[in-house]
């Protein structure tokens, strides 16, 4: 069974409560984290520490981790602006932040799972039709090398883009853009885009998406759990 989280944003209590519930109720769990563990909320370090404790996982880069890494490298970044919330992350980690930089630098930026007949792409944000998806799925370097090699603008990348677009043959699962409840988009009766960022740090719930690996019909077999459990 696959459990997907996105945009935890330092909301440790909701995250811990939901993980504890999942671990009690389910077995043979694989986690996929879609990035944005940090910023805005008060407990970014606790969130990252819990992610690190989880054994069977895929962990992806979000735009907030990307902003932080640019800042730490002395490059232009709006990470510390009030809206982006980097100051809360600095307060949460304190002097220990440098110890976590290798973890952030090694994050993948996209992930593919073929589950039964469905091609799931897991990404922090939406994917543009002009984004070189096939190349991204086979790329061995890091996010910034990929942008440079394929001349992809940062705002058009799969950790910053905000426009849901139909990518033929794939179901894109992402966060990045807060919504009141998970949004499932269809074309010709087929699901192509699922947004699970339900704005926990803004007072909404933290959502976990569950995909059973024996999935037979995507419309009926997707489940969502909320952080108020």
PDB file of C-alpha atoms in Angstrom:
ATOM      1  CA  UNK A   1       0.000   0.000   0.000  1.00  0.00           C
ATOM      2  CA  UNK A   2       1.240   3.475  -0.893  1.00  0.00           C
ATOM      3  CA  UNK A   3       0.599   6.500   1.328  1.00  0.00           C
ATOM      4  CA  UNK A   4       1.221   9.938  -0.175  1.00  0.00           C
ATOM      5  CA  UNK A   5       1.772  13.190   1.744  1.00  0.00           C
ATOM      6  CA  UNK A   6       2.426  16.698   0.471  1.00  0.00           C
ATOM      7  CA  UNK A   7       2.909  20.204   1.903  1.00  0.00           C
ATOM      8  CA  UNK A   8       3.252  19.357   5.590  1.00  0.00           C
ATOM      9  CA  UNK A   9       4.883  22.779   6.130  1.00  0.00           C
ATOM     10  CA  UNK A  10       6.021  22.255   9.707  1.00  0.00           C
ATOM     11  CA  UNK A  11       2.615  21.030  10.967  1.00  0.00           C
ATOM     12  CA  UNK A  12       4.114  18.303  13.120  1.00  0.00           C
ATOM     13  CA  UNK A  13       1.171  17.450  15.396  1.00  0.00           C
ATOM     14  CA  UNK A  14      -1.186  16.790  12.468  1.00  0.00           C
ATOM     15  CA  UNK A  15       1.520  14.819  10.651  1.00  0.00           C
ATOM     16  CA  UNK A  16       2.407  12.683  13.665  1.00  0.00           C
ATOM     17  CA  UNK A  17      -1.249  11.958  14.458  1.00  0.00           C
ATOM     18  CA  UNK A  18      -1.950  10.852  10.902  1.00  0.00           C
ATOM     19  CA  UNK A  19       1.181   8.686  10.635  1.00  0.00           C
ATOM     20  CA  UNK A  20       0.392   7.019  13.972  1.00  0.00           C
ATOM     21  CA  UNK A  21      -3.123   6.210  12.770  1.00  0.00           C
ATOM     22  CA  UNK A  22      -1.866   4.813   9.457  1.00  0.00           C
ATOM     23  CA  UNK A  23       0.721   2.639  11.200  1.00  0.00           C
ATOM     24  CA  UNK A  24      -1.947   1.208  13.536  1.00  0.00           C
ATOM     25  CA  UNK A  25      -4.488   0.449  10.829  1.00  0.00           C
ATOM     26  CA  UNK A  26      -2.436  -0.579   7.793  1.00  0.00           C
ATOM     27  CA  UNK A  27       0.536  -2.815   7.026  1.00  0.00           C
ATOM     28  CA  UNK A  28       3.127  -3.125   4.235  1.00  0.00           C
ATOM     29  CA  UNK A  29       3.207   0.638   3.809  1.00  0.00           C
ATOM     30  CA  UNK A  30       5.363   2.576   1.375  1.00  0.00           C
ATOM     31  CA  UNK A  31       5.384   6.335   1.792  1.00  0.00           C
ATOM     32  CA  UNK A  32       5.814   8.949  -0.910  1.00  0.00           C
ATOM     33  CA  UNK A  33       6.445  12.507   0.256  1.00  0.00           C
ATOM     34  CA  UNK A  34       5.900  15.261  -2.299  1.00  0.00           C
ATOM     35  CA  UNK A  35       7.993  17.961  -0.642  1.00  0.00           C
ATOM     36  CA  UNK A  36       7.432  21.178   1.305  1.00  0.00           C
ATOM     37  CA  UNK A  37       8.154  19.713   4.729  1.00  0.00           C
ATOM     38  CA  UNK A  38       9.382  23.081   5.945  1.00  0.00           C
ATOM     39  CA  UNK A  39       8.388  26.764   6.310  1.00  0.00           C
ATOM     40  CA  UNK A  40       5.335  28.615   7.616  1.00  0.00           C
ATOM     41  CA  UNK A  41       4.568  26.138  10.397  1.00  0.00           C
ATOM     42  CA  UNK A  42       6.447  26.090  13.694  1.00  0.00           C
ATOM     43  CA  UNK A  43       7.921  22.564  13.728  1.00  0.00           C
ATOM     44  CA  UNK A  44       9.802  21.988  10.483  1.00  0.00           C
ATOM     45  CA  UNK A  45      12.651  20.154  12.219  1.00  0.00           C
ATOM     46  CA  UNK A  46      10.275  17.736  13.958  1.00  0.00           C
ATOM     47  CA  UNK A  47       8.563  17.012  10.637  1.00  0.00           C
ATOM     48  CA  UNK A  48      11.870  16.274   8.905  1.00  0.00           C
ATOM     49  CA  UNK A  49      13.038  14.120  11.810  1.00  0.00           C
ATOM     50  CA  UNK A  50       9.885  11.998  11.586  1.00  0.00           C
ATOM     51  CA  UNK A  51      10.276  11.656   7.812  1.00  0.00           C
ATOM     52  CA  UNK A  52      13.844  10.477   8.382  1.00  0.00           C
ATOM     53  CA  UNK A  53      12.640   7.862  10.881  1.00  0.00           C
ATOM     54  CA  UNK A  54      10.304   6.303   8.326  1.00  0.00           C
ATOM     55  CA  UNK A  55      12.113   3.464   6.591  1.00  0.00           C
ATOM     56  CA  UNK A  56      10.225   2.616   3.394  1.00  0.00           C
ATOM     57  CA  UNK A  57       9.860   5.913   1.588  1.00  0.00           C
ATOM     58  CA  UNK A  58      10.426   8.088  -1.461  1.00  0.00           C
ATOM     59  CA  UNK A  59      11.130  11.724  -0.614  1.00  0.00           C
ATOM     60  CA  UNK A  60      10.804  14.493  -3.198  1.00  0.00           C
ATOM     61  CA  UNK A  61      11.933  18.092  -3.401  1.00  0.00           C
ATOM     62  CA  UNK A  62       9.396  20.871  -2.946  1.00  0.00           C
ATOM     63  CA  UNK A  63       9.727  24.498  -3.956  1.00  0.00           C
ATOM     64  CA  UNK A  64      10.295  25.539  -0.331  1.00  0.00           C
ATOM     65  CA  UNK A  65      13.261  23.195   0.020  1.00  0.00           C
ATOM     66  CA  UNK A  66      14.504  24.531  -3.323  1.00  0.00           C
ATOM     67  CA  UNK A  67      14.250  28.138  -2.091  1.00  0.00           C
ATOM     68  CA  UNK A  68      16.060  27.224   1.113  1.00  0.00           C
ATOM     69  CA  UNK A  69      18.918  25.518  -0.725  1.00  0.00           C
ATOM     70  CA  UNK A  70      19.382  28.512  -3.009  1.00  0.00           C
ATOM     71  CA  UNK A  71      19.492  30.766   0.036  1.00  0.00           C
ATOM     72  CA  UNK A  72      22.015  28.534   1.793  1.00  0.00           C
ATOM     73  CA  UNK A  73      24.209  28.646  -1.325  1.00  0.00           C
ATOM     74  CA  UNK A  74      24.122  32.447  -1.353  1.00  0.00           C
ATOM     75  CA  UNK A  75      22.019  32.608  -4.523  1.00  0.00           C
ATOM     76  CA  UNK A  76      18.992  34.901  -5.067  1.00  0.00           C
ATOM     77  CA  UNK A  77      16.035  33.544  -3.103  1.00  0.00           C
ATOM     78  CA  UNK A  78      12.879  34.884  -1.473  1.00  0.00           C
ATOM     79  CA  UNK A  79      13.002  32.174   1.192  1.00  0.00           C
ATOM     80  CA  UNK A  80      13.134  34.562   4.149  1.00  0.00           C
ATOM     81  CA  UNK A  81      10.209  36.696   3.007  1.00  0.00           C
ATOM     82  CA  UNK A  82       7.281  36.778   5.424  1.00  0.00           C
ATOM     83  CA  UNK A  83       5.048  34.971   2.945  1.00  0.00           C
ATOM     84  CA  UNK A  84       7.444  32.063   2.431  1.00  0.00           C
ATOM     85  CA  UNK A  85       8.171  31.476   6.101  1.00  0.00           C
ATOM     86  CA  UNK A  86      11.866  30.647   6.048  1.00  0.00           C
ATOM     87  CA  UNK A  87      12.462  32.472   9.330  1.00  0.00           C
ATOM     88  CA  UNK A  88      10.275  29.925  11.130  1.00  0.00           C
ATOM     89  CA  UNK A  89      12.374  27.124   9.658  1.00  0.00           C
ATOM     90  CA  UNK A  90      15.585  28.797  10.823  1.00  0.00           C
ATOM     91  CA  UNK A  91      14.108  29.107  14.316  1.00  0.00           C
ATOM     92  CA  UNK A  92      12.963  25.462  14.288  1.00  0.00           C
ATOM     93  CA  UNK A  93      16.343  24.011  13.248  1.00  0.00           C
ATOM     94  CA  UNK A  94      18.609  26.575  14.881  1.00  0.00           C
ATOM     95  CA  UNK A  95      22.306  25.835  14.428  1.00  0.00           C
ATOM     96  CA  UNK A  96      21.517  22.242  13.454  1.00  0.00           C
ATOM     97  CA  UNK A  97      20.183  23.203  10.009  1.00  0.00           C
ATOM     98  CA  UNK A  98      23.567  22.665   8.350  1.00  0.00           C
ATOM     99  CA  UNK A  99      23.482  19.021   9.496  1.00  0.00           C
ATOM    100  CA  UNK A 100      20.357  18.480   7.370  1.00  0.00           C
ATOM    101  CA  UNK A 101      21.549  20.156   4.179  1.00  0.00           C
ATOM    102  CA  UNK A 102      22.889  16.881   2.652  1.00  0.00           C
ATOM    103  CA  UNK A 103      19.417  15.337   3.110  1.00  0.00           C
ATOM    104  CA  UNK A 104      17.779  18.228   1.267  1.00  0.00           C
ATOM    105  CA  UNK A 105      20.403  18.267  -1.482  1.00  0.00           C
ATOM    106  CA  UNK A 106      19.879  14.574  -2.242  1.00  0.00           C
ATOM    107  CA  UNK A 107      16.108  14.774  -2.687  1.00  0.00           C
ATOM    108  CA  UNK A 108      14.700  13.469  -5.959  1.00  0.00           C
ATOM    109  CA  UNK A 109      12.416  15.795  -7.880  1.00  0.00           C
ATOM    110  CA  UNK A 110      10.000  13.371  -9.558  1.00  0.00           C
ATOM    111  CA  UNK A 111       8.898   9.751  -9.113  1.00  0.00           C
ATOM    112  CA  UNK A 112       7.065   7.185 -11.272  1.00  0.00           C
ATOM    113  CA  UNK A 113       5.035   4.146 -10.184  1.00  0.00           C
ATOM    114  CA  UNK A 114       3.211   1.769 -12.509  1.00  0.00           C
ATOM    115  CA  UNK A 115       0.427   0.261 -10.420  1.00  0.00           C
ATOM    116  CA  UNK A 116      -1.619  -2.283 -12.301  1.00  0.00           C
ATOM    117  CA  UNK A 117      -2.599  -0.447 -15.521  1.00  0.00           C
ATOM    118  CA  UNK A 118      -2.080   3.067 -14.164  1.00  0.00           C
ATOM    119  CA  UNK A 119       0.998   5.236 -14.712  1.00  0.00           C
ATOM    120  CA  UNK A 120       1.317   7.452 -11.643  1.00  0.00           C
ATOM    121  CA  UNK A 121       3.727  10.381 -11.672  1.00  0.00           C
ATOM    122  CA  UNK A 122       4.412  11.899  -8.256  1.00  0.00           C
ATOM    123  CA  UNK A 123       5.549  15.498  -8.313  1.00  0.00           C
ATOM    124  CA  UNK A 124       5.516  18.442  -5.941  1.00  0.00           C
ATOM    125  CA  UNK A 125       3.558  20.647  -8.350  1.00  0.00           C
ATOM    126  CA  UNK A 126       1.650  20.436 -11.603  1.00  0.00           C
ATOM    127  CA  UNK A 127       3.403  19.356 -14.785  1.00  0.00           C
ATOM    128  CA  UNK A 128       3.281  21.492 -17.906  1.00  0.00           C
ATOM    129  CA  UNK A 129       2.674  19.904 -21.301  1.00  0.00           C
ATOM    130  CA  UNK A 130       5.960  21.506 -22.389  1.00  0.00           C
ATOM    131  CA  UNK A 131       7.886  19.902 -19.504  1.00  0.00           C
ATOM    132  CA  UNK A 132      10.188  17.062 -20.721  1.00  0.00           C
ATOM    133  CA  UNK A 133       8.537  14.424 -18.560  1.00  0.00           C
ATOM    134  CA  UNK A 134      10.036  11.287 -20.071  1.00  0.00           C
ATOM    135  CA  UNK A 135      13.509  12.763 -19.778  1.00  0.00           C
ATOM    136  CA  UNK A 136      12.835  13.776 -16.163  1.00  0.00           C
ATOM    137  CA  UNK A 137      11.720  10.265 -15.217  1.00  0.00           C
ATOM    138  CA  UNK A 138      14.982   8.754 -16.469  1.00  0.00           C
ATOM    139  CA  UNK A 139      17.323  11.569 -15.382  1.00  0.00           C
ATOM    140  CA  UNK A 140      20.070  10.566 -12.938  1.00  0.00           C
ATOM    141  CA  UNK A 141      21.290  13.991 -11.823  1.00  0.00           C
ATOM    142  CA  UNK A 142      19.783  16.535  -9.462  1.00  0.00           C
ATOM    143  CA  UNK A 143      17.008  19.037 -10.082  1.00  0.00           C
ATOM    144  CA  UNK A 144      19.233  21.977 -11.040  1.00  0.00           C
ATOM    145  CA  UNK A 145      21.322  19.916 -13.464  1.00  0.00           C
ATOM    146  CA  UNK A 146      18.114  18.761 -15.096  1.00  0.00           C
ATOM    147  CA  UNK A 147      16.861  22.343 -15.558  1.00  0.00           C
ATOM    148  CA  UNK A 148      20.175  23.339 -17.091  1.00  0.00           C
ATOM    149  CA  UNK A 149      20.491  20.334 -19.394  1.00  0.00           C
ATOM    150  CA  UNK A 150      16.960  20.611 -20.795  1.00  0.00           C
ATOM    151  CA  UNK A 151      16.674  24.411 -20.603  1.00  0.00           C
ATOM    152  CA  UNK A 152      13.620  24.284 -18.319  1.00  0.00           C
ATOM    153  CA  UNK A 153      12.743  27.610 -16.630  1.00  0.00           C
ATOM    154  CA  UNK A 154      12.413  27.357 -12.842  1.00  0.00           C
ATOM    155  CA  UNK A 155       8.802  28.560 -12.797  1.00  0.00           C
ATOM    156  CA  UNK A 156       7.958  26.049 -15.518  1.00  0.00           C
ATOM    157  CA  UNK A 157       9.439  23.155 -13.583  1.00  0.00           C
ATOM    158  CA  UNK A 158       7.455  20.445 -11.849  1.00  0.00           C
ATOM    159  CA  UNK A 159       8.077  21.910  -8.388  1.00  0.00           C
ATOM    160  CA  UNK A 160       6.796  25.407  -9.211  1.00  0.00           C
ATOM    161  CA  UNK A 161       4.143  25.097 -11.946  1.00  0.00           C
ATOM    162  CA  UNK A 162       0.536  25.773 -10.910  1.00  0.00           C
ATOM    163  CA  UNK A 163      -1.614  25.008 -13.971  1.00  0.00           C
ATOM    164  CA  UNK A 164      -3.187  21.530 -14.182  1.00  0.00           C
ATOM    165  CA  UNK A 165      -2.668  20.211 -17.704  1.00  0.00           C
ATOM    166  CA  UNK A 166      -3.568  16.917 -19.336  1.00  0.00           C
ATOM    167  CA  UNK A 167      -0.528  14.665 -19.731  1.00  0.00           C
ATOM    168  CA  UNK A 168      -1.656  11.777 -21.914  1.00  0.00           C
ATOM    169  CA  UNK A 169      -1.139   8.352 -20.348  1.00  0.00           C
ATOM    170  CA  UNK A 170      -0.328   9.567 -16.834  1.00  0.00           C
ATOM    171  CA  UNK A 171      -2.021  10.359 -13.537  1.00  0.00           C
ATOM    172  CA  UNK A 172      -0.131  13.234 -11.906  1.00  0.00           C
ATOM    173  CA  UNK A 173      -0.336  13.316  -8.105  1.00  0.00           C
ATOM    174  CA  UNK A 174       0.885  16.572  -6.568  1.00  0.00           C
ATOM    175  CA  UNK A 175       0.403  19.308  -3.996  1.00  0.00           C
ATOM    176  CA  UNK A 176       1.787  22.876  -4.069  1.00  0.00           C
ATOM    177  CA  UNK A 177      -1.488  24.746  -4.611  1.00  0.00           C
ATOM    178  CA  UNK A 178      -3.746  24.742  -1.510  1.00  0.00           C
ATOM    179  CA  UNK A 179      -7.350  23.600  -1.990  1.00  0.00           C
ATOM    180  CA  UNK A 180     -10.167  22.991   0.481  1.00  0.00           C
ATOM    181  CA  UNK A 181     -10.317  19.259  -0.245  1.00  0.00           C
ATOM    182  CA  UNK A 182      -8.495  16.928  -2.654  1.00  0.00           C
ATOM    183  CA  UNK A 183      -9.208  17.850  -6.269  1.00  0.00           C
ATOM    184  CA  UNK A 184      -9.488  15.111  -8.896  1.00  0.00           C
ATOM    185  CA  UNK A 185      -9.544  16.231 -12.533  1.00  0.00           C
ATOM    186  CA  UNK A 186     -10.781  14.064 -15.415  1.00  0.00           C
ATOM    187  CA  UNK A 187     -10.758  14.162 -19.175  1.00  0.00           C
ATOM    188  CA  UNK A 188     -12.993  11.830 -21.178  1.00  0.00           C
ATOM    189  CA  UNK A 189     -13.808  10.028 -17.939  1.00  0.00           C
ATOM    190  CA  UNK A 190     -10.138   9.367 -17.062  1.00  0.00           C
ATOM    191  CA  UNK A 191      -8.399  10.877 -14.059  1.00  0.00           C
ATOM    192  CA  UNK A 192      -5.257  12.789 -15.025  1.00  0.00           C
ATOM    193  CA  UNK A 193      -4.531  15.134 -12.097  1.00  0.00           C
ATOM    194  CA  UNK A 194      -4.917  14.792  -8.304  1.00  0.00           C
ATOM    195  CA  UNK A 195      -4.083  17.649  -5.921  1.00  0.00           C
ATOM    196  CA  UNK A 196      -3.725  16.633  -2.248  1.00  0.00           C
ATOM    197  CA  UNK A 197      -2.513  19.927  -0.728  1.00  0.00           C
ATOM    198  CA  UNK A 198      -5.421  20.804   1.551  1.00  0.00           C
ATOM    199  CA  UNK A 199      -3.728  23.764   3.234  1.00  0.00           C
ATOM    200  CA  UNK A 200      -2.889  22.363   6.662  1.00  0.00           C
ATOM    201  CA  UNK A 201      -0.648  25.303   7.546  1.00  0.00           C
ATOM    202  CA  UNK A 202      -3.478  27.703   6.642  1.00  0.00           C
ATOM    203  CA  UNK A 203      -5.947  26.048   9.010  1.00  0.00           C
ATOM    204  CA  UNK A 204      -7.081  23.241   6.697  1.00  0.00           C
ATOM    205  CA  UNK A 205      -6.480  19.526   7.164  1.00  0.00           C
ATOM    206  CA  UNK A 206      -3.391  17.517   6.320  1.00  0.00           C
ATOM    207  CA  UNK A 207      -4.367  14.926   3.731  1.00  0.00           C
ATOM    208  CA  UNK A 208      -2.797  11.516   3.120  1.00  0.00           C
ATOM    209  CA  UNK A 209      -3.727   9.747  -0.106  1.00  0.00           C
ATOM    210  CA  UNK A 210      -3.837   5.951  -0.024  1.00  0.00           C
ATOM    211  CA  UNK A 211      -3.317   3.846  -3.145  1.00  0.00           C
ATOM    212  CA  UNK A 212      -3.901   0.128  -2.829  1.00  0.00           C
ATOM    213  CA  UNK A 213      -1.394  -1.744  -4.961  1.00  0.00           C
ATOM    214  CA  UNK A 214      -4.112  -4.087  -6.223  1.00  0.00           C
ATOM    215  CA  UNK A 215      -6.014  -1.076  -7.550  1.00  0.00           C
ATOM    216  CA  UNK A 216      -8.515  -2.071 -10.217  1.00  0.00           C
ATOM    217  CA  UNK A 217     -10.556   1.066 -10.885  1.00  0.00           C
ATOM    218  CA  UNK A 218      -9.003   4.344  -9.946  1.00  0.00           C
ATOM    219  CA  UNK A 219     -12.228   6.276  -9.276  1.00  0.00           C
ATOM    220  CA  UNK A 220     -13.337   3.884  -6.529  1.00  0.00           C
ATOM    221  CA  UNK A 221     -10.007   2.730  -5.115  1.00  0.00           C
ATOM    222  CA  UNK A 222      -8.503   6.031  -4.015  1.00  0.00           C
ATOM    223  CA  UNK A 223      -8.865   6.911  -0.328  1.00  0.00           C
ATOM    224  CA  UNK A 224      -8.018  10.045   1.601  1.00  0.00           C
ATOM    225  CA  UNK A 225      -7.311  10.432   5.303  1.00  0.00           C
ATOM    226  CA  UNK A 226      -7.284  13.783   7.023  1.00  0.00           C
ATOM    227  CA  UNK A 227      -5.058  15.054   9.823  1.00  0.00           C
ATOM    228  CA  UNK A 228      -7.936  15.587  12.211  1.00  0.00           C
ATOM    229  CA  UNK A 229      -8.030  11.827  12.971  1.00  0.00           C
TER     230      UNK A 229
END
